[in-house]
XYZ file of C-alpha atoms in Angstrom:
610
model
C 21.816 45.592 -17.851
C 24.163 42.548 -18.889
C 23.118 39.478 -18.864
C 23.175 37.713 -15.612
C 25.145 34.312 -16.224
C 24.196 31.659 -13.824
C 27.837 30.491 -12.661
C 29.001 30.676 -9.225
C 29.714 34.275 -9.283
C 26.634 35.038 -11.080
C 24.409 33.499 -8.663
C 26.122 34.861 -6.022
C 25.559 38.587 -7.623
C 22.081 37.234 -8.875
C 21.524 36.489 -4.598
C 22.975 39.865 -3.529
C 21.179 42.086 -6.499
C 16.873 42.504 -5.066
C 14.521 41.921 -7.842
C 13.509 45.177 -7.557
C 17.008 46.097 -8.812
C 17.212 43.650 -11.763
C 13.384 45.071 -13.003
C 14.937 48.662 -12.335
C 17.804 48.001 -14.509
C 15.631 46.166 -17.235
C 13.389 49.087 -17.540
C 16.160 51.673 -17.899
C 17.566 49.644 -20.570
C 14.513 49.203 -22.323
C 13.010 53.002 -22.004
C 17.366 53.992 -23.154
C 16.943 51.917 -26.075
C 13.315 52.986 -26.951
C 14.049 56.666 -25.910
C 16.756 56.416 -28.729
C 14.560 54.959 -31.545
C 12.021 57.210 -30.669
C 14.436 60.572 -31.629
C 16.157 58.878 -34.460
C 12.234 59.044 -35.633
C 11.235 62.121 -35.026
C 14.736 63.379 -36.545
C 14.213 61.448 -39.609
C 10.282 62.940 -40.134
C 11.396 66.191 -38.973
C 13.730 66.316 -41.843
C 11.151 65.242 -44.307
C 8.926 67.529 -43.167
C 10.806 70.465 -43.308
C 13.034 69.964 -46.684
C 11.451 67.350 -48.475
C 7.585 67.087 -48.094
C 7.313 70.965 -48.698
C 8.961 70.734 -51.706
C 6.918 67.533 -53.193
C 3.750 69.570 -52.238
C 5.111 72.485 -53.514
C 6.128 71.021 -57.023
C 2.255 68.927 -56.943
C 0.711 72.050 -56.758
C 2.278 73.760 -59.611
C 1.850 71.219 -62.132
C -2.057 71.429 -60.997
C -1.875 75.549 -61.428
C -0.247 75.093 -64.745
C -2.347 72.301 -65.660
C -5.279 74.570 -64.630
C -3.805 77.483 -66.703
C -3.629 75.542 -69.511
C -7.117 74.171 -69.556
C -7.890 77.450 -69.239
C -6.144 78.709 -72.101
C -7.854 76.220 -74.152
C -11.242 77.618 -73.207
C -10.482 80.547 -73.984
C -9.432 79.734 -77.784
C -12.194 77.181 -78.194
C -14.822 80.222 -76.946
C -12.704 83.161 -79.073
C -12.859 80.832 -82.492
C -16.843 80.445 -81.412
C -17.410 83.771 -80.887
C -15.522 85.119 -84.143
C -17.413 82.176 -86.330
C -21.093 83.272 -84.876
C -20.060 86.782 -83.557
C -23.042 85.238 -80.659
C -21.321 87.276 -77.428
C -22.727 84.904 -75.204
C -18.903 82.549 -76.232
C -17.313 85.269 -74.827
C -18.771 84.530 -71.204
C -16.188 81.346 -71.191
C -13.583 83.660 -72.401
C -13.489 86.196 -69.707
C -13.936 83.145 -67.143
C -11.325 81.894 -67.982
C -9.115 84.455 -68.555
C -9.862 85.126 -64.611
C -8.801 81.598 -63.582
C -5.736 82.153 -65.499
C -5.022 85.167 -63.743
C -5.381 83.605 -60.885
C -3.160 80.470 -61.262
C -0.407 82.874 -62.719
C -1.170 84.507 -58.998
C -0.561 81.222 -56.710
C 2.939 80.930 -55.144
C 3.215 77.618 -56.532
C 3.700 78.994 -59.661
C 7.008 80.589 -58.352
C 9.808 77.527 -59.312
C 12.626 80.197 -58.019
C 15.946 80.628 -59.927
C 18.314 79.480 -57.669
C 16.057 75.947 -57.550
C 16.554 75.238 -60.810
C 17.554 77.655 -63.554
C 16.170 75.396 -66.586
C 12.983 74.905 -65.109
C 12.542 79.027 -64.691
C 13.579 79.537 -68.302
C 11.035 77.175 -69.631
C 8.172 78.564 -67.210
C 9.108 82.189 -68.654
C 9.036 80.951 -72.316
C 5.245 79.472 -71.618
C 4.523 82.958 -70.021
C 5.762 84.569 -72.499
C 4.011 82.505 -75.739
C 0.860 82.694 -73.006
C 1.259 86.357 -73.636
C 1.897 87.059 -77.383
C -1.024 84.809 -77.513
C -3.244 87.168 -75.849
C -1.751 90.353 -76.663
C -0.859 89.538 -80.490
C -4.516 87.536 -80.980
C -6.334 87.174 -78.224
C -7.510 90.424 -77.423
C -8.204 91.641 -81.074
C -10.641 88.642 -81.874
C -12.413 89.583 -78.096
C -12.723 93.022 -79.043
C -13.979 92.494 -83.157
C -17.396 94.108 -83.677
C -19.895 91.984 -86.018
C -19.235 92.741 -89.457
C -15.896 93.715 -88.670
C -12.381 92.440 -89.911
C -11.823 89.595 -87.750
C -7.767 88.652 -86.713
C -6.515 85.507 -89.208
C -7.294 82.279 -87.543
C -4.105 80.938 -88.954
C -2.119 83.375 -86.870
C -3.756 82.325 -83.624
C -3.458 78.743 -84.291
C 0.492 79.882 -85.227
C 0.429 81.527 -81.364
C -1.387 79.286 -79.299
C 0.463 76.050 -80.922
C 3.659 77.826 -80.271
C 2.307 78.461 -76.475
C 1.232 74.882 -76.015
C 4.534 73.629 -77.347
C 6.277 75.802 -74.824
C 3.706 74.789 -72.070
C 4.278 70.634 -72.709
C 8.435 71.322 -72.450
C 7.692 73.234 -68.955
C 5.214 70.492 -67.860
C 7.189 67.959 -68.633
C 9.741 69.795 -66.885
C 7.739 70.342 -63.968
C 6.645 66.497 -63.738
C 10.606 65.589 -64.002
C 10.768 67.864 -61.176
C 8.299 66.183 -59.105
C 9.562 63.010 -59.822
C 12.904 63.804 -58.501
C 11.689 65.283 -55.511
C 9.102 62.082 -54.948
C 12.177 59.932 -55.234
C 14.178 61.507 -52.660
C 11.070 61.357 -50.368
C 10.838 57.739 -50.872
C 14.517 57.209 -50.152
C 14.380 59.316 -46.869
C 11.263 56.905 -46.023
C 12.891 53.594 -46.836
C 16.046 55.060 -44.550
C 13.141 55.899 -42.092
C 12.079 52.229 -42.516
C 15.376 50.473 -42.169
C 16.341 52.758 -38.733
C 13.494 51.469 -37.637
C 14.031 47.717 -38.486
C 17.528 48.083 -37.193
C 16.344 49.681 -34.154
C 13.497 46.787 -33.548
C 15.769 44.774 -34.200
C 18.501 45.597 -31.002
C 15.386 46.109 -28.984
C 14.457 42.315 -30.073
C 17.968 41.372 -29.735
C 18.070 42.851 -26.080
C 14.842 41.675 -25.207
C 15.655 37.859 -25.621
C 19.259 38.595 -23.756
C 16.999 39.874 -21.074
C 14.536 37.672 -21.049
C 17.062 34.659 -20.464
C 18.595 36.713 -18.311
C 15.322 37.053 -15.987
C 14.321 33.200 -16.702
C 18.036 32.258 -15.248
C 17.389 34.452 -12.395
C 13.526 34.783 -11.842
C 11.353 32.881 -13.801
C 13.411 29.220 -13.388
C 13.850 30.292 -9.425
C 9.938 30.753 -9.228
C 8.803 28.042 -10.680
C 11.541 26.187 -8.346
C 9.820 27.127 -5.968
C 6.297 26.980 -7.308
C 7.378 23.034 -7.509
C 8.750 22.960 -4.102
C 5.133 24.158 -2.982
C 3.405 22.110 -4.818
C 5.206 18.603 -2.917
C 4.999 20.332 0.394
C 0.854 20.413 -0.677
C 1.082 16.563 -1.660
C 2.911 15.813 2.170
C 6.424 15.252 0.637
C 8.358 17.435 2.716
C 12.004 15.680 1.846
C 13.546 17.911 -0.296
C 14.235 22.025 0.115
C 14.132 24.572 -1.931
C 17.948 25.622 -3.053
C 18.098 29.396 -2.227
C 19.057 30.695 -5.466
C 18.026 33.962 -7.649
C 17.304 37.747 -6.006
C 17.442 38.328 -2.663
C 13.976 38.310 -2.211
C 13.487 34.593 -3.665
C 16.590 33.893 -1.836
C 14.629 34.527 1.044
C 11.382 33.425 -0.054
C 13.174 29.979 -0.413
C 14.922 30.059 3.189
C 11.063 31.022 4.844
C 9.917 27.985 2.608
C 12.676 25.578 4.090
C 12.108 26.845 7.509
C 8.555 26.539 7.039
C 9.251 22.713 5.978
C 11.424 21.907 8.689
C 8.548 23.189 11.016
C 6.199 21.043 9.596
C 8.380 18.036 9.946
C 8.237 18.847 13.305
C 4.422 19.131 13.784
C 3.825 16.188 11.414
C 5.827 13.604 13.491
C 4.413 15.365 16.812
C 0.977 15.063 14.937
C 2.204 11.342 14.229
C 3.352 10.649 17.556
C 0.095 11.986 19.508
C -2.503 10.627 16.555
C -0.155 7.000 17.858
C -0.623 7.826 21.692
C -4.453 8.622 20.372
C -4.947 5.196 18.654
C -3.317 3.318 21.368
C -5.237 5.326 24.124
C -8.483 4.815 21.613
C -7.809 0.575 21.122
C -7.523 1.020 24.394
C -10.414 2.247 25.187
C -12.499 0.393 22.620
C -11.160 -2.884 24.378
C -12.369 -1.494 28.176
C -15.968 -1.135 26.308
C -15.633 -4.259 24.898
C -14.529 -5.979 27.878
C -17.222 -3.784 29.866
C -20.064 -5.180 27.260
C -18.782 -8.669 27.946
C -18.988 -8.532 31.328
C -22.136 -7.001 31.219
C -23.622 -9.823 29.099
C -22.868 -12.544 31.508
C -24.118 -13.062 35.107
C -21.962 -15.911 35.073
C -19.375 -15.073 37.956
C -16.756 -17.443 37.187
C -17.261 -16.346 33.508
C -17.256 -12.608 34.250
C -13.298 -13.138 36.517
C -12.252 -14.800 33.652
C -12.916 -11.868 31.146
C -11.825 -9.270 33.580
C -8.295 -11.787 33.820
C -7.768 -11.900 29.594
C -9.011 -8.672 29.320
C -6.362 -7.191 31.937
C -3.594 -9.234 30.413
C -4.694 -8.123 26.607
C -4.472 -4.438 27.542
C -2.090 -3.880 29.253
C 0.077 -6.861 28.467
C 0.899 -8.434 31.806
C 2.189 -12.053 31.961
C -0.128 -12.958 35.064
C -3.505 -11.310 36.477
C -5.315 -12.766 39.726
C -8.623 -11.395 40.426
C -9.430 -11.675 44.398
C -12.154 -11.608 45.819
C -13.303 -10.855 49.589
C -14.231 -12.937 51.897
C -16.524 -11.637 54.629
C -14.505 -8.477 54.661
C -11.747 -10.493 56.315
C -9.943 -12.609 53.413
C -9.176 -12.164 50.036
C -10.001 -15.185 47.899
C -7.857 -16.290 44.673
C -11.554 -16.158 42.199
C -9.341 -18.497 40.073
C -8.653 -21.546 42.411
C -10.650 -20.835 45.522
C -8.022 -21.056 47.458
C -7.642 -17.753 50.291
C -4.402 -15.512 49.630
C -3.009 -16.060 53.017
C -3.841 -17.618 55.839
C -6.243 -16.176 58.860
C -3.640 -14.022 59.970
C -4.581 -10.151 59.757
C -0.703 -8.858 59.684
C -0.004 -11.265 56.436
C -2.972 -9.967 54.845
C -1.963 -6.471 55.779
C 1.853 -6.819 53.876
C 0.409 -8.656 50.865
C 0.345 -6.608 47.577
C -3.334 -7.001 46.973
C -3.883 -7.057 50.954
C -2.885 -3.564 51.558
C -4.950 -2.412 48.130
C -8.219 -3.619 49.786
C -7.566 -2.327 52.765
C -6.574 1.271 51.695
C -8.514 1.384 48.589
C -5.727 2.984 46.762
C -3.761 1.460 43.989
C -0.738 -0.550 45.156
C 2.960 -0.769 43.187
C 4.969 -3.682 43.954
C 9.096 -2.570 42.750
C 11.894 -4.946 41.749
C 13.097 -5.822 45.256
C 9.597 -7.044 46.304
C 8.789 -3.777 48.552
C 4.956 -2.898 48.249
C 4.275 1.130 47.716
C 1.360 3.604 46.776
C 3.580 6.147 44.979
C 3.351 6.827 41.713
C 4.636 4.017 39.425
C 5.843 6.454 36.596
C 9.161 7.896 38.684
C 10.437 4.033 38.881
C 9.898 0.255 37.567
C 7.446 -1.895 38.891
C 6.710 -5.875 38.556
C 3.315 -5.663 39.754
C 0.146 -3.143 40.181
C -2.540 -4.101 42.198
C -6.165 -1.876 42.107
C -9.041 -2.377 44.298
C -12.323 -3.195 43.058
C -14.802 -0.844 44.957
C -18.790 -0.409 44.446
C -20.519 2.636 46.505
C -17.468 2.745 49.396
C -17.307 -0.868 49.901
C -13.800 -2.997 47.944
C -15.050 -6.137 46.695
C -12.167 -7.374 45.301
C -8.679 -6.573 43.906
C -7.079 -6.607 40.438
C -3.885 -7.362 40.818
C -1.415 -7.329 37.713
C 1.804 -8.300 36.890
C 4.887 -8.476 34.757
C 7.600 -10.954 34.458
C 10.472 -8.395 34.718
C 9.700 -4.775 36.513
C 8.777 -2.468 33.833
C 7.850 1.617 33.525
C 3.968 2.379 33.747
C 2.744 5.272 32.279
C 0.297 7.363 34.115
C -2.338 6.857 30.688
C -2.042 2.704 31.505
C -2.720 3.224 35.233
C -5.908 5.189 34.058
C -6.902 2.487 31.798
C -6.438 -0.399 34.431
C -8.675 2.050 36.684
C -11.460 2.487 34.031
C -11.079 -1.243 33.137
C -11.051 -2.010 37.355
C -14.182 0.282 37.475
C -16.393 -1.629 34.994
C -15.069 -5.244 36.065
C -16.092 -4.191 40.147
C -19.752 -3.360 38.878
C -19.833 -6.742 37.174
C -18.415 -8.979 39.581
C -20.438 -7.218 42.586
C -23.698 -8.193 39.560
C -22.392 -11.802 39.181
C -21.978 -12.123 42.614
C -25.050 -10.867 43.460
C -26.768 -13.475 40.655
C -25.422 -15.972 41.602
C -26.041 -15.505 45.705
C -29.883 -14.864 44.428
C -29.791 -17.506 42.239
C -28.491 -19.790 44.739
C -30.595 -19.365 46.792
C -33.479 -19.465 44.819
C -32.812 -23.420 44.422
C -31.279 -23.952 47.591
C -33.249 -25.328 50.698
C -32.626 -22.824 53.637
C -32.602 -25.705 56.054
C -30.880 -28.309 55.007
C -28.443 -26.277 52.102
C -29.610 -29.239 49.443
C -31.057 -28.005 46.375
C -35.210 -27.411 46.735
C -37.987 -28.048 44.509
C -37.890 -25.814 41.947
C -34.105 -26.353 40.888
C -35.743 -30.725 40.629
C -38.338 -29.627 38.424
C -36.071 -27.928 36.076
C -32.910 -30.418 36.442
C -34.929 -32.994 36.098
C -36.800 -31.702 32.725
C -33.772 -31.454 30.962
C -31.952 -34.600 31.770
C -35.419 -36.507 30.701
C -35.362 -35.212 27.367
C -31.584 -35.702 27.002
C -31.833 -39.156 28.244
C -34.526 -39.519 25.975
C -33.044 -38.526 22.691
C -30.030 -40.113 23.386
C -30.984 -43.616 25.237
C -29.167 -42.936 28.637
C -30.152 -44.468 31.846
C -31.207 -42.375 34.611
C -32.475 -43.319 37.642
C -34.902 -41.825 40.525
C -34.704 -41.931 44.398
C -37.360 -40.471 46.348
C -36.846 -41.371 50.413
C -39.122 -40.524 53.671
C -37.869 -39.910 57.332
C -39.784 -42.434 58.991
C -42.301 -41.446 62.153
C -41.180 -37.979 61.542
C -44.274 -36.576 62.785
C -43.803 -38.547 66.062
C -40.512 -37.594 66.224
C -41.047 -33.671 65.438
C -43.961 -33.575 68.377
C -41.826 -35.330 70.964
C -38.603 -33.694 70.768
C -40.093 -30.122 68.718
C -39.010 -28.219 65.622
C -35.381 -27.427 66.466
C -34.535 -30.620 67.477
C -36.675 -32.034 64.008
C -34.520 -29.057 62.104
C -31.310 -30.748 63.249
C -32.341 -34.104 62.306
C -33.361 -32.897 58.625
C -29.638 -31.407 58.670
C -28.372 -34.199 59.659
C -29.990 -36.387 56.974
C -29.344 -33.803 54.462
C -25.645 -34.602 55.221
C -25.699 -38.052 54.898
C -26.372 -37.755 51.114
C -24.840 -34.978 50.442
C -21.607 -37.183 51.244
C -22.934 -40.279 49.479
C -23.871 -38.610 45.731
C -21.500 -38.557 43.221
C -20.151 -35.425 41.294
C -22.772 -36.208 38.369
C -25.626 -36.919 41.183
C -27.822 -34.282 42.356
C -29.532 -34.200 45.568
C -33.097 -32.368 46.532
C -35.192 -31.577 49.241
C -38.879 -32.418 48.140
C -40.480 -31.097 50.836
C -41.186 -31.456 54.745
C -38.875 -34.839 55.535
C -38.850 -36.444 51.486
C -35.977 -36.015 49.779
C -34.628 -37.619 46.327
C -31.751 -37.872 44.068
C -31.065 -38.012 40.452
C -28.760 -40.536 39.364
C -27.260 -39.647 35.877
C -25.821 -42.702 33.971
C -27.281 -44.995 36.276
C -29.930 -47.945 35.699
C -32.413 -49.279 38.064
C -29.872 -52.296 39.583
C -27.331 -49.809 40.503
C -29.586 -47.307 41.984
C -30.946 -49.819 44.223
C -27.285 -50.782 45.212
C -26.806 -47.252 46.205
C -29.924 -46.098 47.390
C -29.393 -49.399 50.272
C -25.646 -47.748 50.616
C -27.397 -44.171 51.757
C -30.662 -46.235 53.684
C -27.518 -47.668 55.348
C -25.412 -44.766 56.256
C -28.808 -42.823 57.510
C -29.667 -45.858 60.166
C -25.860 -45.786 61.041
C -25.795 -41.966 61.849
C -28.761 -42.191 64.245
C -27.229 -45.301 66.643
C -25.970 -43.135 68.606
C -25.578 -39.355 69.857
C -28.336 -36.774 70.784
C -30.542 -37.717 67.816
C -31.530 -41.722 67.813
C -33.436 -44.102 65.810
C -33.777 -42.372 62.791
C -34.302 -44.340 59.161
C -35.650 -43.397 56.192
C -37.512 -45.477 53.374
C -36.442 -45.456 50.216
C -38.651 -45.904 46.277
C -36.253 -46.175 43.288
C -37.504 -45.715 39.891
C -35.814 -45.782 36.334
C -36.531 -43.695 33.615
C -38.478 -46.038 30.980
C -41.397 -46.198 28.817
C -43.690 -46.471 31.581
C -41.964 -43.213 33.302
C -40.763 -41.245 30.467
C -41.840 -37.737 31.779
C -40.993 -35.973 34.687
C -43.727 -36.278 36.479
C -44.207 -39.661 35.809
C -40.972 -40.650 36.843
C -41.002 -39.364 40.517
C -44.934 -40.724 40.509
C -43.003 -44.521 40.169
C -40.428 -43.595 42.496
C -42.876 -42.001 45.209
C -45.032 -45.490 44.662
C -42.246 -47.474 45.472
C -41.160 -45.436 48.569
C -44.678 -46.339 49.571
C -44.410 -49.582 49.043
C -41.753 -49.467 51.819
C -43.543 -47.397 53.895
C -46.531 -50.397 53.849
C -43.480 -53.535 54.109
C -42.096 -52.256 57.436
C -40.636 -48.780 56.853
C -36.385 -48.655 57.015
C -36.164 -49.906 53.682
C -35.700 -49.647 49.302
C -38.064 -50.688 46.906
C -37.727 -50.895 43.525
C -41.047 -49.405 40.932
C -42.869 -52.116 38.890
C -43.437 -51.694 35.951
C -47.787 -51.718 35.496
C -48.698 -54.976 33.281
C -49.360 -54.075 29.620
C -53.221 -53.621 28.621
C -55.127 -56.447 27.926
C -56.452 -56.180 24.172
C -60.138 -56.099 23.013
């Protein structure tokens, strides 16, 4: 097969040839070319064998017959001169040996030169046969057959016959050995023509096999390994380039499966990229709900706890403004942010309101572009604002309501977040709310809504040791209804109740935001004054003393006054407990100068000194 040039054409043939074809044509070449060599062989030893080899082994074995025959010849003269010197029979033994073995080699076909072969070489083979035989006929025998003490045949003469038969047995061996020479030659020369149609023959086969072997690198091996490299990117994720479709059909193919294969997984890598995206987003998103849903859960804090539900709602899902509302006796929702109620008391406002209808349906509310308030799905159109009630057991506490500054497309997967994120922020804001409702009223009086006992002891710990370390004033006002006891058996407890209300009132509109008042128990009260030394408190515990004797002139409730003890935090009263023991010792001493009135502590004189 030709080789297969890589031009246009070529390729094109290369692409419309199979691989199987291109091997099939290979091999036929190969086995034609090999087939050949292999009969120009066996020709060439078949004609050695049958005219030359024959004829070298022929010609060997002669000159080894008449070698033989002469060797024998010479034993037989060396054991007839024995035998007639000693006349001792026992030479003669070697005679008639040897006179077999020449017998015998005179018998061999290799003997037989042939006359048409070569003329020459026959003559001299009959002249040593004939000398051979004078010898024995003319000497030999006699000298066998003398009798002790007989006339033995002259010596001389034998010597005469067997010299003339070994002169006439060296021309025919050297004949013979000429012979074989010239037939060892032409052997030789048919084996180096052997030789070279050989070489010549390896050498087309060589020649062929490198045409061929470019051929198949052009169109199999450079294709393959084309590919092979094209397989090798696709492993390391560069799926760019493709694989040009060049070399048999079947790599043709091979590389059109590969680029189809690459264009597939193109597709599946950016749809792997694009949902592994959607999984990140959906997973930050998720990680922030649990983060938000730990923070909330750390805090009991209610104001706190809105405000994380707020950030985290406009983190996540990226809305310009988030209100958290709260309810309000199951009638109003209530902005957690300013306090202030969402509408007024009007049921039908409350109703059309965004985050209105959401608590009263429970189901999440759309607001669209022109303001109109929906519970269809928000993915089929824009919307500016979402709005999700907060619900615990069956029972909406509140409602997250989101929004954006332009209406915008919400995906069903951000709607699920805002519910998982709504979910976790009701719990917590129904747990802050609960808190702070306990906590509430754990240090708020029942009666007269002032903070109790407890909430003193522990207010009034803390702002001791801070005014302590840092040298503020702070001053102490303990007061006592007076004739409360009186009063409560003549008029009984509700009307008593009232009065404590009443009372609790008046300094609950007197104190300052950084003043704190208390109910100590029964009819005392008292109230911290932050920042405040001893001449002011007195100014505005007579303000209060005041203000109490001005509330009871007239109405249902009359003649009610309290006295008042005022006491500064010093180093006389530097605990707690000393400090409302001064103030309760000066409210005494008003009790004992006439009742309706403020005294000051004193401080005790210093110790007198040993």
């Amino acid at each position: 097969m030709g080789e297969i040039i890589q031009t246009g054409v070529g390729r094109r043939r290369s692409r419309d040839s199979s691989l199987a074809d291109q091997l099939s044509g290979i091999f036929i070449v190969f086995g034609a070319i090999v087939g050949g060599a292999a009969v120009v062989t066996a020709a060439s030893y078949a004609a050695g064998w049958a005219w030359f080899t024959p004829a070298v082994e022929h010609s060997q074995r002669a000159m080894q017959d008449e070698e033989s025959s002469y060797s024998s010849m010479l034993s037989q003269e060396n054991s007839l001169r024995g035998y007639l010197l000693t006349h001792d029979v026992r030479f003669l033994e070697p005679y008639t040996r040897a006179a077999s073995s020449v017998a015998r080699s005179h018998k061999s076909p290799s003997s037989f030169v042939g006359p048409v072969e070569s003329a020459e070489l026959a003559s001299l083979m009959v002249r040593a046969r004939l000398a051979e035989e004078r010898w024995h006929e003319q000497w030999a025998k006699a000298a066998a057959n003398t009798s002790p003490g007989a006339k033995a045949p002259s010596v001389t003469q034998g010597r005469d016959l067997f010299s003339a038969y070994q002169t006439a047995h060296a021309a025919f061996a050297e004949a013979l050995a000429k012979r074989r020479d010239h037939l060892a030659a032409r052997e030789q020369y048919i084996i180096q023509g052997r030789v070279f149609i050989e070489l010549v023959v390896f050498m087309v086969v060589f020649f062929l096999a490198m045409r061929q072997h470019h051929t198949l690198r052009s169109a199999v091996v450079e294709p393959v390994a084309a590919l092979l490299r094209h397989i090798r990117r696709i492993r390391d994720g560069h799926l760019q380039a493709t694989a040009d479709p060049v070399g048999p059909r079947e790599l043709a193919e091979l590389a059109e499966g590969l680029n189809e294969v690459v264009r597939s997984l193109i597709v599946a890598r950016e749809l792997a990229a694009s949902r592994d995206r959607e999984l990140s987003d959906h997973s930050l998103r998720l990680h922030q709900i649990l983060d938000a849903s730990r923070e909330f859960a750390e805090s009991l804090n209610l104001r706190y706890v809105v405000g994380s539900v707020r950030q985290s709602t406009a983190m996540i899902g990226g809305y310009e403004h988030v209100v958290v509302w709260l309810m309000s006796e199951q009638k109003l929702l209530i902005d957690s942010e300013d306090g202030k109620a969402a509408t007024a008391n009007d049921s039908l406002e409350l109703h059309k309101s965004l985050a209105g209808r959401a608590a009263k349906s429970g189901r999440i509310t759309f607001e669209g572009p022109a303001g109109q308030v929906r519970f269809s799905d928000s993915s089929m159109m824009p919307v500016r604002a979402i709005a999700i009630p907060l619900v615990v057991g069956a029972r909406v506490v509140g409602v997250l309501e989101a929004r954006h500054s332009k209406a915008q497309v919400t995906t069903p997967d951000a709607i699920e977040v805002l519910e998982m994120l709504a979910m976790h922020a009701a719990t917590a804001i129904e747990s802050a709310h609960l808190h702070e409702l306990i906590e509430t009223r754990s240090h708020v009086d029942a009666l007269t809504r002032l903070l109790n006992r407890r909430r003193l002891d522990e207010d009034l710990e803390t702002e001791c040791q801070r005014c302590s370390r840092y040298s503020r004033p702070l001053a102490f006002v303990m007061l006592d209804v007076d004739h409360f006891k009186e009063f409560n058996d003549t008029h009984g407890h509700p009307q008593a109740d009232t009065a404590l209300q009443a009372v609790a009132d008046v300094l609950a509109g007197c104190v300052r935001a950084t003043d704190t008042a208390y109910r100590y128990g029964g009819e005392e009260f008292c109230i911290m004054l932050r920042e405040t030394s001893a001449k002011d408190a007195m100014v505005f515990a007579e303000r209060v003393r005041m203000r109490i004797e001005q509330r009871f002139i007239s109405g249902e409730i009359l003649g009610i006054t309290a006295s008042f003890g005022v006491a500064e935090l010093s180093v006389d009263a530097a605990t707690p407990r000393a400090l409302i023991e001064a103030a309760d010792a000066a409210m005494y001493e008003s009790k004992h100068g006439g009742r309706n009135r403020v005294a000051l502590s004193v401080r005790p004189p210093p110790p007198v000194q040993a």
